[in-house]
Amino acid sequence: MNRSQHSIILAVTRAELRKFRRPSFLLTTYGAITALAMVIVAFAWMHAHSAAEAGQTQTMNLITGYQMSLFFLGVLCLCIAANHCAQEYSYGTLRVVLVRANSKSAFLVGKAISLVLYIFLLNAYTFLLSTVVSLFFSERYHMRLTAALPHQHFLKYALTGIEYLLCGFVGTCALGIFGSTLGLIVKSPALAISLGLLWSLIIESALGSALARVNPWLPCVNFESLATRASGVSALSYQHTWMMSTFYMTGFMVLAWVLFRRRDVSQ
Amino acid sequence: MEKSAIVVENLSKSYGARRSLQGLSFRVPLGSISGFVGPNGSGKTTTIRTLLGLVKATSGEAHVLGHHINKPGAYLDRVGAMIEGPAFYPMLGARENLHIFATMSGVRNLNYGELLESVGLAGKGNDKYKTFSLGMKQRLGIAAALVASPDLLILDEPTNGLDPDGITEIRNLIQSLARQGRTIFISSHLLAELEILCNYFVIIKAGQLIFEGYSQALLQSESGELVVQPEFAVDLSALLAIAIRHDFPASIQAGSLHIEGAATYAADFNRWASEDQIYLKSLHVNSSTLEEKFFDMSAQSS
């Protein structure tokens, strides 16, 4: 009895999610994002409070905390994705799972879906956490609620929030796809994570500083800009970041798929 | 013609300039326990990987359970495999690892306790894989190969790292699986173990076949030696005379008569001795071991 591609994809997704569900992994990732998001949001509000007391205009709202946390969330997603893909080679499990899943394409799609779901959950959690922490600080510093919200009406706030969450999710997913591709290329978790961090944190920053005109075309700059809804340091246009991010994401996915399909599984 | 679980025809695989398989052809009969033997680097693992769709052959063809290897999805659901030792997620427990592979295989409602018990890992389901000894990892590897209840089991060094008790347990497990009608294809360097377990052999060297056939054909050839011991040592010279009378080269060694090329004449020799009023204390065919045969064939192919 041959299984259909979609049933294999579903099976792989379920199996991969089971790996994500292990307590030690959940505790590490959610613990890290909780600590970082709380610290970042708290500092942002304390800074805004100091600025308001000094009579300066403050620009904080409930979403600013989430946007500021996205940088670390993106880095975390890159590391998780790179490790998630490369560990199949380093543990030697790829040869076993491919015999079981018996379709390279379905395996890759299932793995990608599980990763995207996990990144979405991380984003949603960070969004909720930063919103709750922001509400707490807005009360603590007696800042007017209207000043803490982008819009006066709840519905508008909800729609704006969803839009920001979507941008954050796509931007961090793009970094995850970048990490996955690196993991599949170099086949080593440590090397894939190192290369990913080196490129996104150091090489792109150096390139952007040395050659300002290449900045709008660099992948991670665009991903970060998209995640923060074009309000990051690069201040690229919203349309441009969507276009470039889509281009790079498609490119990385095609590269990963071609490499994975063509290469022999010799490990 | 006898049905085959695996048919390999003129299979070649090159990694750059290095030729791993050079026109390899063999078959594995359905329902057999087949031993896949060859020195390191002879192409055993490459052959297994090719059969499982992990590596693409440069040329040639192969069929597994009647399906071409170009379409591994058509037969892999019916194949269980342990390739180059066990491979699992170290941070997960034994049961959790098996659950992941079972889920990927589309298998539901598997009795994990029973499966773990069958490979001697009862009560170890929640222990993390990274805490397992080599022998326990091997057992879990075999359990993972069995999750989809396969018709064909391909095992690469299944008894590697096991203690004598473990080897016996795995041997019994493999034999019981074969009795259920499954075909077992085992690659191993433990030739004595394969000799006990297998009824069919495929021997390769440098990516080429040097022997393929049933164990009787390999180990009990007509050129085997007949070893005869008379009841009384004084009759040895008379037995030697009988052997020479029937044109068999023979020699007396340590109280026994060794008759070359007489493996299939045991009954005749017993009768001839009896006719001359000589009674035999023992009579047996001195078959070659798989190890001896393997070295002989390797030397000949060189």
Coordinates of C-alpha atoms in Angstrom, one line a residue:
Chain A
M1 CA 0.0 0.0 0.0
N2 CA 1.5 3.3 -1.1
R3 CA 0.9 6.3 1.1
S4 CA -0.1 9.5 -0.6
Q5 CA 2.3 12.5 -0.4
H6 CA -0.1 14.5 1.8
S7 CA -0.4 11.7 4.3
I8 CA 3.4 11.5 4.5
I9 CA 3.6 15.2 4.9
L10 CA 1.1 15.0 7.7
A11 CA 2.9 12.1 9.4
V12 CA 6.3 13.9 9.2
T13 CA 4.7 17.1 10.6
R14 CA 3.2 15.2 13.5
A15 CA 6.5 13.5 14.2
E16 CA 8.5 16.7 14.0
L17 CA 6.1 18.5 16.3
R18 CA 6.6 15.7 18.8
K19 CA 10.3 16.5 18.8
F20 CA 9.5 20.2 19.4
R21 CA 7.2 19.2 22.3
R22 CA 9.9 17.7 24.5
P23 CA 10.0 19.6 27.9
S24 CA 13.7 20.5 27.8
F25 CA 13.4 22.1 24.4
L26 CA 10.2 24.0 25.3
L27 CA 11.7 25.2 28.6
T28 CA 14.8 26.4 26.9
T29 CA 13.2 28.3 24.0
Y30 CA 10.3 29.7 25.9
G31 CA 12.4 30.5 28.9
A32 CA 14.9 32.4 26.8
I33 CA 12.2 34.3 24.9
T34 CA 10.3 35.1 28.2
A35 CA 13.4 36.5 29.9
L36 CA 14.5 38.5 26.8
A37 CA 11.1 39.9 26.0
M38 CA 10.4 40.9 29.6
V39 CA 13.8 42.6 29.9
I40 CA 13.5 44.4 26.6
V41 CA 9.9 45.6 27.1
A42 CA 10.7 46.7 30.7
F43 CA 13.7 48.7 29.6
A44 CA 11.8 50.2 26.7
W45 CA 9.0 51.4 29.0
M46 CA 11.4 52.6 31.6
H47 CA 13.2 54.6 29.0
A48 CA 10.0 56.0 27.6
H49 CA 8.9 56.9 31.2
S50 CA 12.2 58.8 31.8
A51 CA 11.8 60.6 28.5
A52 CA 8.2 61.6 29.3
E53 CA 9.2 62.9 32.7
A54 CA 11.9 65.0 31.0
G55 CA 9.2 66.5 28.9
Q56 CA 10.3 64.7 25.7
T57 CA 7.8 63.2 23.3
Q58 CA 7.5 59.4 23.9
T59 CA 6.4 57.0 21.1
M60 CA 5.7 53.9 23.1
N61 CA 2.6 51.8 22.4
L62 CA 1.6 48.2 23.2
I63 CA 3.3 46.8 20.1
T64 CA 6.7 48.5 20.5
G65 CA 7.8 45.9 23.0
Y66 CA 7.0 43.1 20.6
Q67 CA 8.7 44.8 17.8
M68 CA 11.8 45.3 19.9
S69 CA 11.8 41.6 20.9
L70 CA 11.6 40.5 17.3
F71 CA 15.4 40.9 16.8
F72 CA 16.1 38.2 19.4
L73 CA 13.2 36.1 18.3
G74 CA 14.6 36.1 14.8
V75 CA 18.0 35.1 15.9
L76 CA 16.4 32.3 18.1
C77 CA 14.4 31.1 15.1
L78 CA 17.5 31.1 12.9
C79 CA 19.3 28.9 15.4
I80 CA 16.4 26.6 16.0
A81 CA 15.8 26.0 12.3
A82 CA 19.5 25.5 11.5
N83 CA 19.8 23.0 14.3
H84 CA 16.5 21.3 13.4
C85 CA 17.7 20.5 9.9
A86 CA 21.4 19.9 10.4
Q87 CA 20.9 17.5 13.4
E88 CA 19.4 15.0 11.1
Y89 CA 22.8 14.7 9.5
S90 CA 24.8 14.9 12.7
Y91 CA 22.7 12.3 14.5
G92 CA 22.6 10.1 11.3
T93 CA 18.8 9.9 11.6
L94 CA 18.2 11.2 8.1
R95 CA 18.9 7.8 6.6
V96 CA 16.3 6.3 9.0
V97 CA 13.6 8.9 8.6
L98 CA 13.9 8.9 4.8
V99 CA 13.4 5.1 4.7
R100 CA 10.4 5.6 7.0
A101 CA 8.9 8.7 5.3
N102 CA 10.0 7.4 1.9
S103 CA 9.7 10.7 0.1
K104 CA 12.4 13.4 0.3
S105 CA 10.0 16.2 -0.9
A106 CA 7.3 15.2 1.6
F107 CA 9.8 15.0 4.4
L108 CA 11.1 18.5 3.6
V109 CA 7.6 19.9 3.4
G110 CA 6.6 18.2 6.7
K111 CA 9.7 19.5 8.4
A112 CA 9.1 23.1 7.1
I113 CA 5.4 23.0 8.2
S114 CA 6.4 21.9 11.7
L115 CA 9.0 24.6 11.9
V116 CA 6.6 27.3 10.7
L117 CA 4.0 26.2 13.2
Y118 CA 6.6 26.4 16.0
I119 CA 7.8 29.8 14.9
F120 CA 4.2 31.0 14.8
L121 CA 3.6 29.8 18.4
L122 CA 6.8 31.6 19.5
N123 CA 5.6 34.8 17.8
A124 CA 2.1 34.6 19.3
Y125 CA 3.6 33.9 22.8
T126 CA 6.1 36.8 22.5
F127 CA 3.3 39.1 21.2
L128 CA 1.0 38.2 24.2
L129 CA 3.8 38.4 26.7
S130 CA 5.1 41.8 25.5
T131 CA 1.5 43.2 25.4
V132 CA 0.8 42.0 29.0
V133 CA 4.1 43.5 30.2
S134 CA 3.4 46.7 28.3
L135 CA -0.1 47.0 29.9
F136 CA 1.6 46.4 33.3
F137 CA 4.1 49.2 32.7
S138 CA 1.5 51.6 31.3
E139 CA -0.5 51.2 34.5
R140 CA 2.6 51.4 36.7
Y141 CA 3.8 54.6 35.1
H142 CA 0.2 56.1 34.9
M143 CA 0.6 56.7 31.2
R144 CA -2.6 57.5 29.4
L145 CA -4.0 54.4 27.8
T146 CA -4.8 56.3 24.6
A147 CA -1.1 57.2 24.4
A148 CA -0.1 53.6 24.9
L149 CA -2.3 52.3 22.1
P150 CA -1.8 53.0 18.4
H151 CA -5.5 53.6 18.0
Q152 CA -8.4 54.5 20.3
H153 CA -10.7 51.7 19.3
F154 CA -10.1 48.1 20.3
L155 CA -11.1 46.7 16.9
K156 CA -8.5 48.9 15.2
Y157 CA -6.0 48.0 17.8
A158 CA -6.7 44.3 17.2
L159 CA -6.4 44.6 13.4
T160 CA -3.2 46.6 13.8
G161 CA -1.9 44.0 16.2
I162 CA -2.7 41.2 13.8
E163 CA -0.9 43.0 11.0
Y164 CA 2.2 43.5 13.2
L165 CA 2.1 39.9 14.4
L166 CA 1.8 38.7 10.7
C167 CA 4.8 40.8 9.7
G168 CA 6.8 39.6 12.7
F169 CA 5.9 36.0 12.0
V170 CA 6.8 36.2 8.3
G171 CA 10.1 38.0 9.1
T172 CA 11.1 35.5 11.7
C173 CA 10.0 32.6 9.4
A174 CA 12.3 34.0 6.7
L175 CA 15.2 33.9 9.2
G176 CA 14.1 30.3 10.0
I177 CA 14.2 29.4 6.3
F178 CA 17.6 31.0 6.0
G179 CA 18.8 28.9 9.0
S180 CA 17.2 25.7 7.6
T181 CA 18.9 26.2 4.3
L182 CA 22.3 26.7 6.0
G183 CA 21.6 23.5 8.1
L184 CA 20.9 21.5 5.0
I185 CA 24.0 22.8 3.2
V186 CA 26.6 22.4 5.9
K187 CA 25.1 19.4 7.7
S188 CA 26.5 20.5 11.0
P189 CA 24.3 22.3 13.7
A190 CA 27.2 24.2 15.2
L191 CA 28.6 25.3 11.8
A192 CA 25.1 26.2 10.5
I193 CA 24.3 28.3 13.5
S194 CA 27.7 30.0 13.5
L195 CA 27.5 30.9 9.8
G196 CA 23.9 32.1 10.2
L197 CA 24.8 34.4 13.2
L198 CA 28.1 35.5 11.5
W199 CA 26.2 36.5 8.3
S200 CA 23.1 38.1 9.9
L201 CA 24.8 39.9 12.8
I202 CA 28.3 40.7 11.6
I203 CA 28.8 40.5 7.8
E204 CA 25.5 42.2 6.9
S205 CA 26.2 45.0 9.5
A206 CA 29.7 45.5 8.2
L207 CA 28.5 45.5 4.5
G208 CA 25.7 47.9 5.4
S209 CA 28.1 50.2 7.1
A210 CA 30.8 50.1 4.4
L211 CA 28.4 50.2 1.4
A212 CA 25.2 51.9 2.4
R213 CA 23.7 51.3 -1.1
V214 CA 23.8 47.5 -0.7
N215 CA 21.9 47.7 2.5
P216 CA 18.4 47.5 1.0
W217 CA 19.3 44.4 -0.9
L218 CA 20.7 42.3 1.9
P219 CA 18.5 39.4 3.0
C220 CA 18.6 39.6 6.8
V221 CA 18.3 43.4 6.8
N222 CA 15.1 42.9 4.8
F223 CA 13.8 40.1 7.0
E224 CA 14.4 42.2 10.1
S225 CA 12.8 45.2 8.5
L226 CA 9.8 43.2 7.5
A227 CA 9.5 41.7 11.0
T228 CA 9.4 45.1 12.5
R229 CA 7.0 46.3 9.8
A230 CA 9.7 48.5 8.2
S231 CA 10.3 50.4 11.3
G232 CA 13.7 48.9 12.0
V233 CA 17.1 50.5 11.8
S234 CA 17.3 50.2 8.0
A235 CA 13.9 52.1 7.5
L236 CA 13.2 50.4 4.2
S237 CA 9.8 50.8 2.6
Y238 CA 7.2 48.2 3.5
Q239 CA 6.6 47.2 -0.1
H240 CA 10.4 46.8 -0.7
T241 CA 10.9 44.6 2.3
W242 CA 8.0 42.3 1.3
M243 CA 9.3 42.0 -2.2
M244 CA 12.9 41.3 -1.2
S245 CA 11.9 39.0 1.6
T246 CA 9.7 37.0 -0.7
F247 CA 12.4 36.8 -3.3
Y248 CA 15.0 35.6 -0.8
M249 CA 12.7 33.1 1.0
T250 CA 11.7 31.6 -2.4
G251 CA 15.4 31.4 -3.4
F252 CA 16.4 29.7 -0.1
M253 CA 13.6 27.3 -0.3
V254 CA 14.4 26.3 -3.9
L255 CA 18.1 26.0 -3.1
A256 CA 17.3 23.7 -0.1
W257 CA 14.8 21.6 -2.1
V258 CA 17.2 21.1 -5.0
L259 CA 20.2 20.3 -2.8
F260 CA 18.2 17.9 -0.6
R261 CA 16.6 16.1 -3.6
R262 CA 19.8 15.7 -5.6
R263 CA 22.3 14.8 -2.9
D264 CA 22.9 11.2 -1.9
V265 CA 22.3 10.5 1.7
S266 CA 25.7 9.3 2.6
Q267 CA 25.6 10.0 6.4
Chain B
M1 CA 11.9 -19.5 -11.2
E2 CA 12.1 -18.9 -7.5
K3 CA 10.7 -15.6 -6.4
S4 CA 13.1 -13.0 -5.2
A5 CA 12.8 -10.3 -2.6
I6 CA 15.8 -8.4 -4.1
V7 CA 17.1 -8.5 -7.6
V8 CA 20.2 -6.5 -8.5
E9 CA 21.3 -6.4 -12.1
N10 CA 24.6 -4.9 -13.2
L11 CA 24.5 -2.2 -10.6
S12 CA 27.3 0.4 -10.6
K13 CA 27.9 3.4 -8.5
S14 CA 30.8 5.9 -8.7
Y15 CA 31.7 8.7 -6.3
G16 CA 33.8 10.9 -8.6
A17 CA 36.7 8.7 -9.9
R18 CA 36.1 6.0 -7.3
R19 CA 34.0 3.1 -8.3
S20 CA 32.1 1.7 -5.4
L21 CA 30.0 -0.8 -7.3
Q22 CA 31.1 -2.4 -10.6
G23 CA 28.4 -4.2 -12.4
L24 CA 27.1 -6.0 -9.3
S25 CA 24.4 -8.6 -9.8
F26 CA 22.7 -10.9 -7.3
R27 CA 19.4 -11.9 -6.0
V28 CA 17.9 -12.6 -2.5
P29 CA 15.3 -15.4 -2.4
L30 CA 12.0 -14.5 -0.8
G31 CA 11.7 -15.9 2.7
S32 CA 15.5 -16.5 3.1
I33 CA 17.9 -15.3 5.7
S34 CA 20.6 -14.0 3.4
G35 CA 24.1 -13.0 4.5
F36 CA 25.8 -10.1 2.7
V37 CA 29.5 -10.5 3.1
G38 CA 32.5 -8.6 2.0
P39 CA 35.6 -6.8 3.3
N40 CA 35.5 -3.1 4.4
G41 CA 35.0 -0.8 1.4
S42 CA 33.6 -3.6 -0.8
G43 CA 30.4 -1.8 -1.5
K44 CA 28.0 -3.5 0.9
T45 CA 26.7 -0.3 2.5
T46 CA 26.5 1.5 -0.9
T47 CA 24.4 -1.4 -2.2
I48 CA 22.1 -1.3 0.8
R49 CA 21.7 2.5 0.5
T50 CA 21.0 2.1 -3.2
L51 CA 18.3 -0.5 -2.5
L52 CA 16.7 1.9 0.1
G53 CA 16.6 4.8 -2.3
L54 CA 19.1 6.9 -0.3
V55 CA 21.8 6.8 -3.0
K56 CA 21.2 6.9 -6.8
A57 CA 22.9 4.2 -8.9
T58 CA 25.2 5.4 -11.7
S59 CA 24.0 2.6 -13.9
G60 CA 22.2 -0.8 -13.7
E61 CA 19.0 -1.8 -12.2
A62 CA 17.5 -3.3 -9.0
H63 CA 14.1 -4.4 -7.8
V64 CA 13.0 -4.7 -4.2
L65 CA 9.8 -6.7 -3.5
G66 CA 9.0 -6.5 -7.2
H67 CA 9.4 -2.7 -7.5
H68 CA 12.1 -0.8 -9.3
I69 CA 14.5 1.2 -7.0
N70 CA 13.7 4.4 -9.0
K71 CA 10.4 4.3 -7.1
P72 CA 11.3 3.6 -3.5
G73 CA 8.0 4.9 -2.3
A74 CA 6.3 1.9 -3.8
Y75 CA 8.1 -0.6 -1.5
L76 CA 9.7 1.2 1.5
D77 CA 6.5 0.8 3.5
R78 CA 7.2 -3.0 3.4
V79 CA 10.9 -2.7 4.3
G80 CA 12.5 -2.3 7.7
A81 CA 16.1 -1.3 7.8
M82 CA 19.0 -0.6 10.1
I83 CA 21.8 1.0 8.1
E84 CA 25.3 1.4 9.4
G85 CA 24.3 1.0 13.0
P86 CA 21.4 2.6 14.9
A87 CA 20.6 6.3 14.7
F88 CA 18.2 8.0 17.0
Y89 CA 17.5 11.4 18.7
P90 CA 19.7 11.3 21.8
M91 CA 17.6 13.6 23.9
L92 CA 14.5 11.5 23.5
G93 CA 13.5 8.2 25.2
A94 CA 13.4 4.9 23.5
R95 CA 9.6 4.8 23.2
E96 CA 9.5 8.4 22.0
N97 CA 12.1 7.7 19.3
L98 CA 10.1 4.6 18.2
H99 CA 6.9 6.7 18.2
I100 CA 8.5 9.3 15.9
F101 CA 9.6 6.6 13.4
A102 CA 6.3 4.9 13.6
T103 CA 4.4 8.2 13.0
M104 CA 6.6 8.8 10.0
S105 CA 5.8 5.3 8.7
G106 CA 2.1 6.1 9.1
V107 CA 1.8 3.3 11.8
R108 CA -0.7 3.9 14.6
N109 CA -1.6 1.9 17.7
L110 CA 1.7 0.1 17.9
N111 CA 2.3 -1.9 21.0
Y112 CA 5.6 -0.3 22.0
G113 CA 6.0 -2.3 25.2
E114 CA 5.7 -5.6 23.3
L115 CA 8.1 -4.3 20.6
L116 CA 10.7 -3.2 23.2
E117 CA 10.3 -6.5 25.0
S118 CA 10.9 -8.5 21.8
V119 CA 14.4 -6.9 21.5
G120 CA 15.2 -7.2 25.1
L121 CA 14.5 -3.6 26.1
A122 CA 11.5 -4.2 28.4
G123 CA 11.2 -1.5 31.0
K124 CA 13.7 0.8 29.1
G125 CA 11.0 2.7 27.1
N126 CA 11.4 6.0 29.1
D127 CA 15.2 5.9 29.3
K128 CA 16.9 8.5 27.1
Y129 CA 18.7 7.1 24.1
K130 CA 21.9 8.9 25.0
T131 CA 22.1 6.9 28.2
F132 CA 22.0 3.5 26.3
S133 CA 25.0 1.2 25.9
L134 CA 26.1 0.2 22.4
G135 CA 24.2 -3.1 22.8
M136 CA 21.0 -1.4 23.8
K137 CA 21.3 1.0 20.9
Q138 CA 21.6 -2.0 18.6
R139 CA 18.5 -3.5 20.0
L140 CA 16.6 -0.3 19.7
G141 CA 17.8 -0.1 16.1
I142 CA 16.3 -3.5 15.3
A143 CA 13.1 -2.5 17.1
A144 CA 12.9 0.6 14.9
A145 CA 13.3 -1.5 11.8
L146 CA 10.3 -3.6 12.9
V147 CA 7.8 -0.8 13.6
A148 CA 6.1 -1.1 10.2
S149 CA 6.0 -4.9 10.5
P150 CA 8.1 -5.3 7.3
D151 CA 8.1 -8.1 4.7
L152 CA 11.8 -7.4 4.1
L153 CA 14.3 -6.6 6.8
I154 CA 17.7 -5.2 5.9
L155 CA 20.1 -5.2 8.8
D156 CA 23.6 -3.8 8.7
E157 CA 25.8 -5.3 11.5
P158 CA 22.8 -6.1 13.8
T159 CA 24.9 -7.8 16.4
N160 CA 27.7 -5.3 16.6
G161 CA 28.5 -4.5 20.2
L162 CA 26.2 -7.2 21.7
D163 CA 27.4 -9.6 24.4
P164 CA 27.1 -13.4 23.7
D165 CA 23.6 -13.5 25.4
G166 CA 22.5 -10.5 23.3
I167 CA 23.8 -12.1 20.1
T168 CA 21.9 -15.3 20.9
E169 CA 18.7 -13.3 21.6
I170 CA 19.0 -11.3 18.4
R171 CA 19.7 -14.5 16.4
N172 CA 16.6 -16.1 17.9
L173 CA 14.6 -13.0 17.1
I174 CA 15.8 -13.0 13.5
Q175 CA 15.0 -16.7 13.1
S176 CA 11.5 -16.2 14.5
L177 CA 11.0 -13.3 12.1
A178 CA 12.1 -15.5 9.2
R179 CA 9.7 -18.2 10.4
Q180 CA 6.9 -15.7 10.0
G181 CA 7.8 -15.5 6.3
R182 CA 9.8 -12.4 6.3
T183 CA 13.0 -12.1 4.2
I184 CA 16.1 -11.0 6.1
F185 CA 19.1 -9.5 4.4
I186 CA 22.0 -9.1 6.9
S187 CA 25.4 -7.5 6.3
S188 CA 27.9 -8.5 8.9
H189 CA 31.6 -9.1 9.6
L190 CA 30.8 -11.8 12.2
L191 CA 31.1 -14.7 9.8
A192 CA 30.7 -17.4 12.4
E193 CA 27.4 -15.8 13.3
L194 CA 26.2 -15.5 9.7
E195 CA 27.2 -19.1 9.2
I196 CA 24.7 -20.2 12.0
L197 CA 22.0 -17.8 10.9
C198 CA 21.9 -17.6 7.1
N199 CA 20.8 -20.1 4.5
Y200 CA 21.8 -18.0 1.5
F201 CA 25.0 -15.9 0.9
V202 CA 26.0 -13.0 -1.3
I203 CA 29.8 -12.4 -1.1
I204 CA 31.2 -9.4 -2.8
K205 CA 34.7 -7.8 -3.2
A206 CA 35.6 -4.5 -4.7
G207 CA 32.1 -3.9 -5.8
Q208 CA 31.8 -7.2 -7.7
L209 CA 30.1 -10.5 -6.9
I210 CA 32.4 -13.4 -6.0
F211 CA 29.7 -15.8 -4.7
E212 CA 26.0 -16.1 -4.6
G213 CA 24.1 -19.2 -3.5
Y214 CA 22.7 -21.4 -0.7
S215 CA 24.9 -22.2 2.3
Q216 CA 25.0 -25.9 1.4
A217 CA 26.6 -25.0 -1.9
L218 CA 29.1 -22.7 -0.3
L219 CA 30.1 -24.7 2.8
Q220 CA 29.6 -28.3 1.9
S221 CA 31.2 -28.6 -1.6
E222 CA 31.9 -32.1 -3.1
S223 CA 35.6 -31.5 -2.5
G224 CA 35.1 -31.6 1.3
E225 CA 37.1 -33.9 3.5
L226 CA 35.8 -37.0 5.1
V227 CA 37.2 -37.8 8.6
V228 CA 37.0 -41.4 9.7
Q229 CA 38.0 -42.9 13.1
P230 CA 37.9 -46.7 13.5
E231 CA 36.9 -48.4 16.7
F232 CA 40.4 -49.7 17.1
A233 CA 43.5 -47.7 16.1
V234 CA 45.2 -50.8 14.6
D235 CA 42.6 -50.7 11.8
L236 CA 43.8 -47.3 10.5
S237 CA 46.2 -48.7 8.0
A238 CA 43.5 -51.1 6.7
L239 CA 41.2 -48.1 6.3
L240 CA 43.9 -46.2 4.4
A241 CA 44.2 -49.2 2.1
I242 CA 40.4 -49.1 1.4
A243 CA 40.7 -45.4 0.5
I244 CA 43.6 -45.9 -1.8
R245 CA 41.8 -48.9 -3.4
H246 CA 38.9 -46.5 -4.3
D247 CA 41.2 -43.8 -5.7
F248 CA 40.8 -41.3 -2.8
P249 CA 44.0 -39.5 -1.6
A250 CA 44.1 -40.0 2.2
S251 CA 46.4 -39.5 5.2
I252 CA 46.4 -40.6 8.8
Q253 CA 46.4 -37.6 11.3
A254 CA 46.0 -37.9 15.1
G255 CA 44.3 -41.2 15.2
S256 CA 41.9 -40.5 12.3
L257 CA 41.9 -41.0 8.6
H258 CA 41.4 -37.9 6.5
I259 CA 40.1 -38.7 3.0
E260 CA 40.1 -35.8 0.5
G261 CA 37.2 -35.2 -1.9
A262 CA 35.0 -37.9 -0.3
A263 CA 32.4 -35.7 1.4
T264 CA 29.6 -37.3 -0.6
Y265 CA 30.9 -40.9 -0.1
A266 CA 30.4 -41.2 3.7
A267 CA 27.8 -44.0 3.3
D268 CA 29.9 -45.9 0.8
F269 CA 32.9 -45.7 3.0
N270 CA 31.0 -47.0 6.0
R271 CA 29.9 -49.9 3.9
W272 CA 33.3 -50.7 2.5
A273 CA 34.8 -50.6 6.0
S274 CA 32.1 -52.9 7.3
E275 CA 32.7 -55.4 4.4
D276 CA 36.3 -55.6 5.6
Q277 CA 35.1 -56.2 9.2
I278 CA 36.2 -52.7 10.4
Y279 CA 33.8 -50.9 12.6
L280 CA 33.8 -47.1 12.7
K281 CA 33.8 -45.0 15.9
S282 CA 33.0 -41.8 14.1
L283 CA 32.6 -40.5 10.6
H284 CA 32.0 -36.9 9.6
V285 CA 32.4 -34.4 6.8
N286 CA 35.0 -31.8 7.6
S287 CA 33.2 -28.8 5.9
S288 CA 34.9 -25.5 5.4
T289 CA 33.8 -22.7 7.6
L290 CA 32.4 -19.5 6.1
E291 CA 35.5 -17.7 7.2
E292 CA 37.8 -20.2 5.3
K293 CA 35.6 -20.1 2.2
F294 CA 35.5 -16.3 2.4
F295 CA 39.3 -16.0 2.5
D296 CA 39.7 -18.7 -0.2
M297 CA 37.3 -16.8 -2.5
S298 CA 38.9 -13.4 -1.7
A299 CA 42.3 -14.8 -2.5
Q300 CA 41.1 -16.4 -5.8
S301 CA 39.4 -13.2 -6.9
S302 CA 42.6 -11.2 -6.3

